[in-house]
Every structure is written in structure tokens, then in C-alpha cells.
Amino acid sequence: MLRINISTQPIRLDYSINNAKLNLQTTLPKVQIETTSASVEITQPQGELTIDQTPCRYSIGLKNISDFARDFAALGRQTVMDTIARIAQEGDQLARIQTKSNAIADIAANSTISEVPDITYAYIALPDIHYQANPVQFNPTDGNIDLTLHRGTVEQNYQPGSVDIQISQYPSIEISTVDVKV
């Protein structure tokens, strides 16, 4: 009797696998900000105060030289005019001889009578006060922002994966017959 022997040998494969690799290197972005503050310089110049006491002094009789000379000249002129008028009146009185009065005695009597001075309550004028304010001076300086941007970078290194397949044993089928005696 014939017997068939079949022997098989499967395929044997060797795999060499390299995984894919992705290396990423990043540089962080940087932002540099430099600021200059805004500022305001404010100055207030002093005002000018002027006080003129001339009216106050004049009301109590204290005057400067030019005004005193002018007033004194006016008073002298008025005194001269009053004296001329008095002398003319006395001359007219002496010229009236038709009246039976003693003109010289009357003139002498009138010259001895003096007027009683009056007490006068006088107003004292206020001094002239003037204030000149100087305006406030502003000197603003604008602020500033300087922005410097350094962009970040991404560097990549990609190595693709690979699969290497090698056959270490090929498949085979062996068929043989054996005569077996029974």
C-alpha cells in the first residue's frame, strides 16, 4: 500500500520596523516693551501787585514835589487875587468920601477880625491797588511705547518610518510516497 507523506514548511519572515520620528524644536516668541511716561510741567509765575498810595497821601496833604509846587503856585495865585480884591475894596471904601464914616477906622477894624477856622472831617482816599495775575504755563510731554516683537520659530526634523521585510525561510511542500507493506 502506498502512503503519501506531505510535509510542509511555512514561510518565515523577518521584520525590521523603524517607527516614524518627528522632532520639534521651538523658540519662544519674545515681546519687549519700553515705555516713556507722559509728564506735565506746570509753572505759575508770580503775579504783580501794585499799590499806589498817592491818593491816600494827597488826602492828608502829603504830596510829591511837582504836585506840591503846582498846588502852592495855585494857592499863591489865589492869595494874590484875594489881596488885589481886598485892596481894591479898601480903595473904594476910602474913595467914598460922601459918607460920613471914618473909612480908615473901619478898614483897621475889619483887618483885626479873623475868621474862625472850621473843623472839617475829611475823607481819606483809598490807595489804588492793582493785581496783575500771570497765566499758568503748561508744558506737557507725550508718553511713548516702543514695541519690539521677536517671532518664535518651529524647527522640525521628520524621519519617515520604514518596514524592511526579509524572508528567512521560503515555504515548501514535500510530497513523498512510501510503500508500506502490511
JSON list of C-alpha atoms in Angstrom, two decimals:
[
{"chain": "A", "resi": 1, "resn": "MET", "atom": "CA", "xyz": [0.00, 0.00, 0.00]},
{"chain": "A", "resi": 2, "resn": "LEU", "atom": "CA", "xyz": [1.19, 3.31, -0.84]},
{"chain": "A", "resi": 3, "resn": "ARG", "atom": "CA", "xyz": [1.20, 6.05, 1.65]},
{"chain": "A", "resi": 4, "resn": "ILE", "atom": "CA", "xyz": [1.53, 9.63, 0.78]},
{"chain": "A", "resi": 5, "resn": "ASN", "atom": "CA", "xyz": [3.54, 11.81, 3.11]},
{"chain": "A", "resi": 6, "resn": "ILE", "atom": "CA", "xyz": [3.05, 15.50, 2.77]},
{"chain": "A", "resi": 7, "resn": "SER", "atom": "CA", "xyz": [5.27, 17.76, 4.78]},
{"chain": "A", "resi": 8, "resn": "THR", "atom": "CA", "xyz": [5.02, 21.49, 4.60]},
{"chain": "A", "resi": 9, "resn": "GLN", "atom": "CA", "xyz": [7.35, 24.19, 5.69]},
{"chain": "A", "resi": 10, "resn": "PRO", "atom": "CA", "xyz": [5.71, 27.57, 6.31]},
{"chain": "A", "resi": 11, "resn": "ILE", "atom": "CA", "xyz": [7.21, 30.84, 5.22]},
{"chain": "A", "resi": 12, "resn": "ARG", "atom": "CA", "xyz": [9.25, 32.59, 7.79]},
{"chain": "A", "resi": 13, "resn": "LEU", "atom": "CA", "xyz": [9.60, 36.35, 7.59]},
{"chain": "A", "resi": 14, "resn": "ASP", "atom": "CA", "xyz": [11.90, 38.71, 9.50]},
{"chain": "A", "resi": 15, "resn": "TYR", "atom": "CA", "xyz": [10.58, 42.18, 10.04]},
{"chain": "A", "resi": 16, "resn": "SER", "atom": "CA", "xyz": [12.74, 45.17, 10.75]},
{"chain": "A", "resi": 17, "resn": "ILE", "atom": "CA", "xyz": [10.49, 48.12, 11.66]},
{"chain": "A", "resi": 18, "resn": "ASN", "atom": "CA", "xyz": [11.66, 51.65, 12.24]},
{"chain": "A", "resi": 19, "resn": "ASN", "atom": "CA", "xyz": [8.97, 53.92, 13.67]},
{"chain": "A", "resi": 20, "resn": "ALA", "atom": "CA", "xyz": [8.47, 57.33, 12.15]},
{"chain": "A", "resi": 21, "resn": "LYS", "atom": "CA", "xyz": [10.06, 60.16, 14.20]},
{"chain": "A", "resi": 22, "resn": "LEU", "atom": "CA", "xyz": [9.09, 63.79, 14.43]},
{"chain": "A", "resi": 23, "resn": "ASN", "atom": "CA", "xyz": [11.38, 66.06, 16.41]},
{"chain": "A", "resi": 24, "resn": "LEU", "atom": "CA", "xyz": [10.12, 69.57, 17.01]},
{"chain": "A", "resi": 25, "resn": "GLN", "atom": "CA", "xyz": [12.28, 72.34, 18.46]},
{"chain": "A", "resi": 26, "resn": "THR", "atom": "CA", "xyz": [10.62, 75.64, 19.26]},
{"chain": "A", "resi": 27, "resn": "THR", "atom": "CA", "xyz": [11.96, 79.04, 20.13]},
{"chain": "A", "resi": 28, "resn": "LEU", "atom": "CA", "xyz": [9.52, 81.04, 22.24]},
{"chain": "A", "resi": 29, "resn": "PRO", "atom": "CA", "xyz": [8.38, 84.42, 20.92]},
{"chain": "A", "resi": 30, "resn": "LYS", "atom": "CA", "xyz": [9.58, 87.49, 22.84]},
{"chain": "A", "resi": 31, "resn": "VAL", "atom": "CA", "xyz": [7.92, 90.83, 23.25]},
{"chain": "A", "resi": 32, "resn": "GLN", "atom": "CA", "xyz": [9.94, 93.78, 24.51]},
{"chain": "A", "resi": 33, "resn": "ILE", "atom": "CA", "xyz": [8.01, 96.85, 25.60]},
{"chain": "A", "resi": 34, "resn": "GLU", "atom": "CA", "xyz": [9.72, 100.09, 26.56]},
{"chain": "A", "resi": 35, "resn": "THR", "atom": "CA", "xyz": [7.51, 102.86, 27.84]},
{"chain": "A", "resi": 36, "resn": "THR", "atom": "CA", "xyz": [8.16, 106.52, 28.41]},
{"chain": "A", "resi": 37, "resn": "SER", "atom": "CA", "xyz": [5.75, 108.06, 30.88]},
{"chain": "A", "resi": 38, "resn": "ALA", "atom": "CA", "xyz": [3.76, 111.13, 29.96]},
{"chain": "A", "resi": 39, "resn": "SER", "atom": "CA", "xyz": [4.55, 114.16, 32.06]},
{"chain": "A", "resi": 40, "resn": "VAL", "atom": "CA", "xyz": [3.28, 117.67, 32.61]},
{"chain": "A", "resi": 41, "resn": "GLU", "atom": "CA", "xyz": [5.37, 120.55, 33.89]},
{"chain": "A", "resi": 42, "resn": "ILE", "atom": "CA", "xyz": [3.23, 123.27, 35.42]},
{"chain": "A", "resi": 43, "resn": "THR", "atom": "CA", "xyz": [4.70, 126.60, 36.43]},
{"chain": "A", "resi": 44, "resn": "GLN", "atom": "CA", "xyz": [2.89, 129.50, 38.00]},
{"chain": "A", "resi": 45, "resn": "PRO", "atom": "CA", "xyz": [4.78, 132.78, 37.60]},
{"chain": "A", "resi": 46, "resn": "GLN", "atom": "CA", "xyz": [4.21, 135.23, 40.42]},
{"chain": "A", "resi": 47, "resn": "GLY", "atom": "CA", "xyz": [1.63, 137.89, 39.85]},
{"chain": "A", "resi": 48, "resn": "GLU", "atom": "CA", "xyz": [2.43, 141.59, 40.10]},
{"chain": "A", "resi": 49, "resn": "LEU", "atom": "CA", "xyz": [0.84, 143.57, 42.93]},
{"chain": "A", "resi": 50, "resn": "THR", "atom": "CA", "xyz": [0.94, 147.34, 42.54]},
{"chain": "A", "resi": 51, "resn": "ILE", "atom": "CA", "xyz": [-0.12, 149.57, 45.43]},
{"chain": "A", "resi": 52, "resn": "ASP", "atom": "CA", "xyz": [-0.22, 153.32, 44.69]},
{"chain": "A", "resi": 53, "resn": "GLN", "atom": "CA", "xyz": [-0.74, 155.30, 47.91]},
{"chain": "A", "resi": 54, "resn": "THR", "atom": "CA", "xyz": [-0.67, 158.67, 46.15]},
{"chain": "A", "resi": 55, "resn": "PRO", "atom": "CA", "xyz": [-4.45, 159.32, 46.58]},
{"chain": "A", "resi": 56, "resn": "CYS", "atom": "CA", "xyz": [-4.25, 158.37, 50.28]},
{"chain": "A", "resi": 57, "resn": "ARG", "atom": "CA", "xyz": [-1.26, 160.66, 50.88]},
{"chain": "A", "resi": 58, "resn": "TYR", "atom": "CA", "xyz": [-2.80, 163.53, 48.91]},
{"chain": "A", "resi": 59, "resn": "SER", "atom": "CA", "xyz": [-5.95, 163.42, 51.02]},
{"chain": "A", "resi": 60, "resn": "ILE", "atom": "CA", "xyz": [-3.88, 164.08, 54.19]},
{"chain": "A", "resi": 61, "resn": "GLY", "atom": "CA", "xyz": [-1.70, 166.70, 52.49]},
{"chain": "A", "resi": 62, "resn": "LEU", "atom": "CA", "xyz": [1.41, 164.70, 51.70]},
{"chain": "A", "resi": 63, "resn": "LYS", "atom": "CA", "xyz": [2.27, 165.32, 48.07]},
{"chain": "A", "resi": 64, "resn": "ASN", "atom": "CA", "xyz": [5.20, 164.85, 45.78]},
{"chain": "A", "resi": 65, "resn": "ILE", "atom": "CA", "xyz": [7.36, 167.82, 44.82]},
{"chain": "A", "resi": 66, "resn": "SER", "atom": "CA", "xyz": [5.76, 168.60, 41.45]},
{"chain": "A", "resi": 67, "resn": "ASP", "atom": "CA", "xyz": [2.18, 168.43, 42.76]},
{"chain": "A", "resi": 68, "resn": "PHE", "atom": "CA", "xyz": [3.11, 170.41, 45.89]},
{"chain": "A", "resi": 69, "resn": "ALA", "atom": "CA", "xyz": [4.71, 173.15, 43.75]},
{"chain": "A", "resi": 70, "resn": "ARG", "atom": "CA", "xyz": [1.67, 173.26, 41.44]},
{"chain": "A", "resi": 71, "resn": "ASP", "atom": "CA", "xyz": [-0.78, 173.46, 44.40]},
{"chain": "A", "resi": 72, "resn": "PHE", "atom": "CA", "xyz": [1.41, 176.03, 46.15]},
{"chain": "A", "resi": 73, "resn": "ALA", "atom": "CA", "xyz": [1.53, 178.14, 42.96]},
{"chain": "A", "resi": 74, "resn": "ALA", "atom": "CA", "xyz": [-2.28, 177.93, 42.67]},
{"chain": "A", "resi": 75, "resn": "LEU", "atom": "CA", "xyz": [-2.65, 178.97, 46.32]},
{"chain": "A", "resi": 76, "resn": "GLY", "atom": "CA", "xyz": [-0.23, 181.88, 45.76]},
{"chain": "A", "resi": 77, "resn": "ARG", "atom": "CA", "xyz": [-2.18, 182.97, 42.69]},
{"chain": "A", "resi": 78, "resn": "GLN", "atom": "CA", "xyz": [-5.45, 182.83, 44.62]},
{"chain": "A", "resi": 79, "resn": "THR", "atom": "CA", "xyz": [-3.89, 184.78, 47.53]},
{"chain": "A", "resi": 80, "resn": "VAL", "atom": "CA", "xyz": [-2.66, 187.46, 45.12]},
{"chain": "A", "resi": 81, "resn": "MET", "atom": "CA", "xyz": [-6.13, 187.69, 43.57]},
{"chain": "A", "resi": 82, "resn": "ASP", "atom": "CA", "xyz": [-7.79, 187.89, 47.02]},
{"chain": "A", "resi": 83, "resn": "THR", "atom": "CA", "xyz": [-5.28, 190.57, 48.13]},
{"chain": "A", "resi": 84, "resn": "ILE", "atom": "CA", "xyz": [-5.90, 192.63, 44.98]},
{"chain": "A", "resi": 85, "resn": "ALA", "atom": "CA", "xyz": [-9.63, 192.38, 45.57]},
{"chain": "A", "resi": 86, "resn": "ARG", "atom": "CA", "xyz": [-9.23, 193.42, 49.22]},
{"chain": "A", "resi": 87, "resn": "ILE", "atom": "CA", "xyz": [-7.02, 196.38, 48.34]},
{"chain": "A", "resi": 88, "resn": "ALA", "atom": "CA", "xyz": [-9.43, 197.45, 45.58]},
{"chain": "A", "resi": 89, "resn": "GLN", "atom": "CA", "xyz": [-12.32, 197.23, 48.07]},
{"chain": "A", "resi": 90, "resn": "GLU", "atom": "CA", "xyz": [-10.40, 199.27, 50.64]},
{"chain": "A", "resi": 91, "resn": "GLY", "atom": "CA", "xyz": [-9.57, 201.85, 47.95]},
{"chain": "A", "resi": 92, "resn": "ASP", "atom": "CA", "xyz": [-13.24, 202.04, 47.02]},
{"chain": "A", "resi": 93, "resn": "GLN", "atom": "CA", "xyz": [-14.12, 202.49, 50.69]},
{"chain": "A", "resi": 94, "resn": "LEU", "atom": "CA", "xyz": [-11.58, 205.32, 51.04]},
{"chain": "A", "resi": 95, "resn": "ALA", "atom": "CA", "xyz": [-12.83, 206.93, 47.86]},
{"chain": "A", "resi": 96, "resn": "ARG", "atom": "CA", "xyz": [-16.37, 207.27, 49.24]},
{"chain": "A", "resi": 97, "resn": "ILE", "atom": "CA", "xyz": [-15.85, 210.46, 50.96]},
{"chain": "A", "resi": 98, "resn": "GLN", "atom": "CA", "xyz": [-19.51, 211.38, 50.68]},
{"chain": "A", "resi": 99, "resn": "THR", "atom": "CA", "xyz": [-20.28, 209.00, 53.51]},
{"chain": "A", "resi": 100, "resn": "LYS", "atom": "CA", "xyz": [-19.57, 210.49, 56.85]},
{"chain": "A", "resi": 101, "resn": "SER", "atom": "CA", "xyz": [-17.91, 207.33, 58.21]},
{"chain": "A", "resi": 102, "resn": "ASN", "atom": "CA", "xyz": [-14.33, 207.01, 59.20]},
{"chain": "A", "resi": 103, "resn": "ALA", "atom": "CA", "xyz": [-13.03, 204.72, 56.45]},
{"chain": "A", "resi": 104, "resn": "ILE", "atom": "CA", "xyz": [-9.57, 204.20, 57.95]},
{"chain": "A", "resi": 105, "resn": "ALA", "atom": "CA", "xyz": [-11.04, 203.09, 61.29]},
{"chain": "A", "resi": 106, "resn": "ASP", "atom": "CA", "xyz": [-13.39, 200.69, 59.54]},
{"chain": "A", "resi": 107, "resn": "ILE", "atom": "CA", "xyz": [-10.55, 199.22, 57.49]},
{"chain": "A", "resi": 108, "resn": "ALA", "atom": "CA", "xyz": [-8.41, 198.81, 60.63]},
{"chain": "A", "resi": 109, "resn": "ALA", "atom": "CA", "xyz": [-11.31, 197.16, 62.47]},
{"chain": "A", "resi": 110, "resn": "ASN", "atom": "CA", "xyz": [-12.00, 194.74, 59.61]},
{"chain": "A", "resi": 111, "resn": "SER", "atom": "CA", "xyz": [-8.35, 193.73, 59.34]},
{"chain": "A", "resi": 112, "resn": "THR", "atom": "CA", "xyz": [-8.20, 192.66, 63.01]},
{"chain": "A", "resi": 113, "resn": "ILE", "atom": "CA", "xyz": [-11.18, 190.33, 62.65]},
{"chain": "A", "resi": 114, "resn": "SER", "atom": "CA", "xyz": [-10.03, 186.92, 61.57]},
{"chain": "A", "resi": 115, "resn": "GLU", "atom": "CA", "xyz": [-12.30, 184.10, 60.56]},
{"chain": "A", "resi": 116, "resn": "VAL", "atom": "CA", "xyz": [-12.64, 181.18, 62.92]},
{"chain": "A", "resi": 117, "resn": "PRO", "atom": "CA", "xyz": [-11.30, 178.13, 61.17]},
{"chain": "A", "resi": 118, "resn": "ASP", "atom": "CA", "xyz": [-13.80, 175.35, 60.53]},
{"chain": "A", "resi": 119, "resn": "ILE", "atom": "CA", "xyz": [-13.17, 171.80, 61.57]},
{"chain": "A", "resi": 120, "resn": "THR", "atom": "CA", "xyz": [-13.68, 169.61, 58.57]},
{"chain": "A", "resi": 121, "resn": "TYR", "atom": "CA", "xyz": [-13.94, 165.86, 58.73]},
{"chain": "A", "resi": 122, "resn": "ALA", "atom": "CA", "xyz": [-12.11, 164.83, 55.60]},
{"chain": "A", "resi": 123, "resn": "TYR", "atom": "CA", "xyz": [-12.37, 161.61, 53.68]},
{"chain": "A", "resi": 124, "resn": "ILE", "atom": "CA", "xyz": [-9.07, 159.79, 53.29]},
{"chain": "A", "resi": 125, "resn": "ALA", "atom": "CA", "xyz": [-8.93, 158.28, 49.84]},
{"chain": "A", "resi": 126, "resn": "LEU", "atom": "CA", "xyz": [-8.10, 154.60, 49.48]},
{"chain": "A", "resi": 127, "resn": "PRO", "atom": "CA", "xyz": [-4.87, 153.59, 47.80]},
{"chain": "A", "resi": 128, "resn": "ASP", "atom": "CA", "xyz": [-5.02, 152.26, 44.23]},
{"chain": "A", "resi": 129, "resn": "ILE", "atom": "CA", "xyz": [-4.43, 148.51, 44.45]},
{"chain": "A", "resi": 130, "resn": "HIS", "atom": "CA", "xyz": [-3.94, 146.59, 41.22]},
{"chain": "A", "resi": 131, "resn": "TYR", "atom": "CA", "xyz": [-3.03, 142.93, 40.83]},
{"chain": "A", "resi": 132, "resn": "GLN", "atom": "CA", "xyz": [-1.82, 141.52, 37.51]},
{"chain": "A", "resi": 133, "resn": "ALA", "atom": "CA", "xyz": [-2.05, 137.72, 37.51]},
{"chain": "A", "resi": 134, "resn": "ASN", "atom": "CA", "xyz": [0.28, 135.85, 35.18]},
{"chain": "A", "resi": 135, "resn": "PRO", "atom": "CA", "xyz": [-1.24, 132.78, 33.49]},
{"chain": "A", "resi": 136, "resn": "VAL", "atom": "CA", "xyz": [-0.28, 129.25, 34.42]},
{"chain": "A", "resi": 137, "resn": "GLN", "atom": "CA", "xyz": [2.18, 127.72, 31.97]},
{"chain": "A", "resi": 138, "resn": "PHE", "atom": "CA", "xyz": [1.70, 124.07, 30.96]},
{"chain": "A", "resi": 139, "resn": "ASN", "atom": "CA", "xyz": [4.41, 122.05, 29.25]},
{"chain": "A", "resi": 140, "resn": "PRO", "atom": "CA", "xyz": [3.05, 118.56, 28.50]},
{"chain": "A", "resi": 141, "resn": "THR", "atom": "CA", "xyz": [5.30, 115.78, 27.22]},
{"chain": "A", "resi": 142, "resn": "ASP", "atom": "CA", "xyz": [3.62, 112.87, 25.44]},
{"chain": "A", "resi": 143, "resn": "GLY", "atom": "CA", "xyz": [4.25, 109.33, 26.57]},
{"chain": "A", "resi": 144, "resn": "ASN", "atom": "CA", "xyz": [5.67, 106.75, 24.20]},
{"chain": "A", "resi": 145, "resn": "ILE", "atom": "CA", "xyz": [5.50, 102.97, 23.84]},
{"chain": "A", "resi": 146, "resn": "ASP", "atom": "CA", "xyz": [8.21, 101.15, 21.85]},
{"chain": "A", "resi": 147, "resn": "LEU", "atom": "CA", "xyz": [7.22, 97.59, 20.98]},
{"chain": "A", "resi": 148, "resn": "THR", "atom": "CA", "xyz": [9.77, 95.10, 19.65]},
{"chain": "A", "resi": 149, "resn": "LEU", "atom": "CA", "xyz": [8.47, 91.67, 18.62]},
{"chain": "A", "resi": 150, "resn": "HIS", "atom": "CA", "xyz": [10.78, 88.67, 18.11]},
{"chain": "A", "resi": 151, "resn": "ARG", "atom": "CA", "xyz": [8.82, 85.91, 16.42]},
{"chain": "A", "resi": 152, "resn": "GLY", "atom": "CA", "xyz": [9.08, 82.36, 17.69]},
{"chain": "A", "resi": 153, "resn": "THR", "atom": "CA", "xyz": [10.34, 79.61, 15.39]},
{"chain": "A", "resi": 154, "resn": "VAL", "atom": "CA", "xyz": [9.48, 75.93, 14.99]},
{"chain": "A", "resi": 155, "resn": "GLU", "atom": "CA", "xyz": [12.15, 73.61, 13.57]},
{"chain": "A", "resi": 156, "resn": "GLN", "atom": "CA", "xyz": [11.06, 70.17, 12.62]},
{"chain": "A", "resi": 157, "resn": "ASN", "atom": "CA", "xyz": [13.00, 67.06, 11.79]},
{"chain": "A", "resi": 158, "resn": "TYR", "atom": "CA", "xyz": [10.84, 64.30, 10.34]},
{"chain": "A", "resi": 159, "resn": "GLN", "atom": "CA", "xyz": [12.19, 60.83, 9.71]},
{"chain": "A", "resi": 160, "resn": "PRO", "atom": "CA", "xyz": [9.68, 58.63, 7.97]},
{"chain": "A", "resi": 161, "resn": "GLY", "atom": "CA", "xyz": [9.13, 55.16, 9.29]},
{"chain": "A", "resi": 162, "resn": "SER", "atom": "CA", "xyz": [10.30, 52.08, 7.40]},
{"chain": "A", "resi": 163, "resn": "VAL", "atom": "CA", "xyz": [9.42, 48.43, 7.28]},
{"chain": "A", "resi": 164, "resn": "ASP", "atom": "CA", "xyz": [12.01, 46.00, 5.96]},
{"chain": "A", "resi": 165, "resn": "ILE", "atom": "CA", "xyz": [10.75, 42.51, 5.31]},
{"chain": "A", "resi": 166, "resn": "GLN", "atom": "CA", "xyz": [13.17, 39.66, 4.65]},
{"chain": "A", "resi": 167, "resn": "ILE", "atom": "CA", "xyz": [12.31, 36.07, 4.01]},
{"chain": "A", "resi": 168, "resn": "SER", "atom": "CA", "xyz": [14.36, 33.85, 6.24]},
{"chain": "A", "resi": 169, "resn": "GLN", "atom": "CA", "xyz": [12.62, 30.62, 5.20]},
{"chain": "A", "resi": 170, "resn": "TYR", "atom": "CA", "xyz": [10.79, 30.04, 2.00]},
{"chain": "A", "resi": 171, "resn": "PRO", "atom": "CA", "xyz": [7.62, 27.95, 2.06]},
{"chain": "A", "resi": 172, "resn": "SER", "atom": "CA", "xyz": [7.86, 24.47, 0.72]},
{"chain": "A", "resi": 173, "resn": "ILE", "atom": "CA", "xyz": [5.69, 21.40, 0.31]},
{"chain": "A", "resi": 174, "resn": "GLU", "atom": "CA", "xyz": [7.22, 17.98, 0.05]},
{"chain": "A", "resi": 175, "resn": "ILE", "atom": "CA", "xyz": [5.11, 15.19, -1.13]},
{"chain": "A", "resi": 176, "resn": "SER", "atom": "CA", "xyz": [6.51, 11.71, -0.97]},
{"chain": "A", "resi": 177, "resn": "THR", "atom": "CA", "xyz": [5.15, 8.28, -1.26]},
{"chain": "A", "resi": 178, "resn": "VAL", "atom": "CA", "xyz": [6.16, 5.35, 0.91]},
{"chain": "A", "resi": 179, "resn": "ASP", "atom": "CA", "xyz": [5.38, 1.77, 0.20]},
{"chain": "A", "resi": 180, "resn": "VAL", "atom": "CA", "xyz": [4.17, 0.27, 3.35]},
{"chain": "A", "resi": 181, "resn": "LYS", "atom": "CA", "xyz": [3.75, -3.46, 3.50]},
{"chain": "A", "resi": 182, "resn": "VAL", "atom": "CA", "xyz": [1.09, -4.71, 5.65]}
]
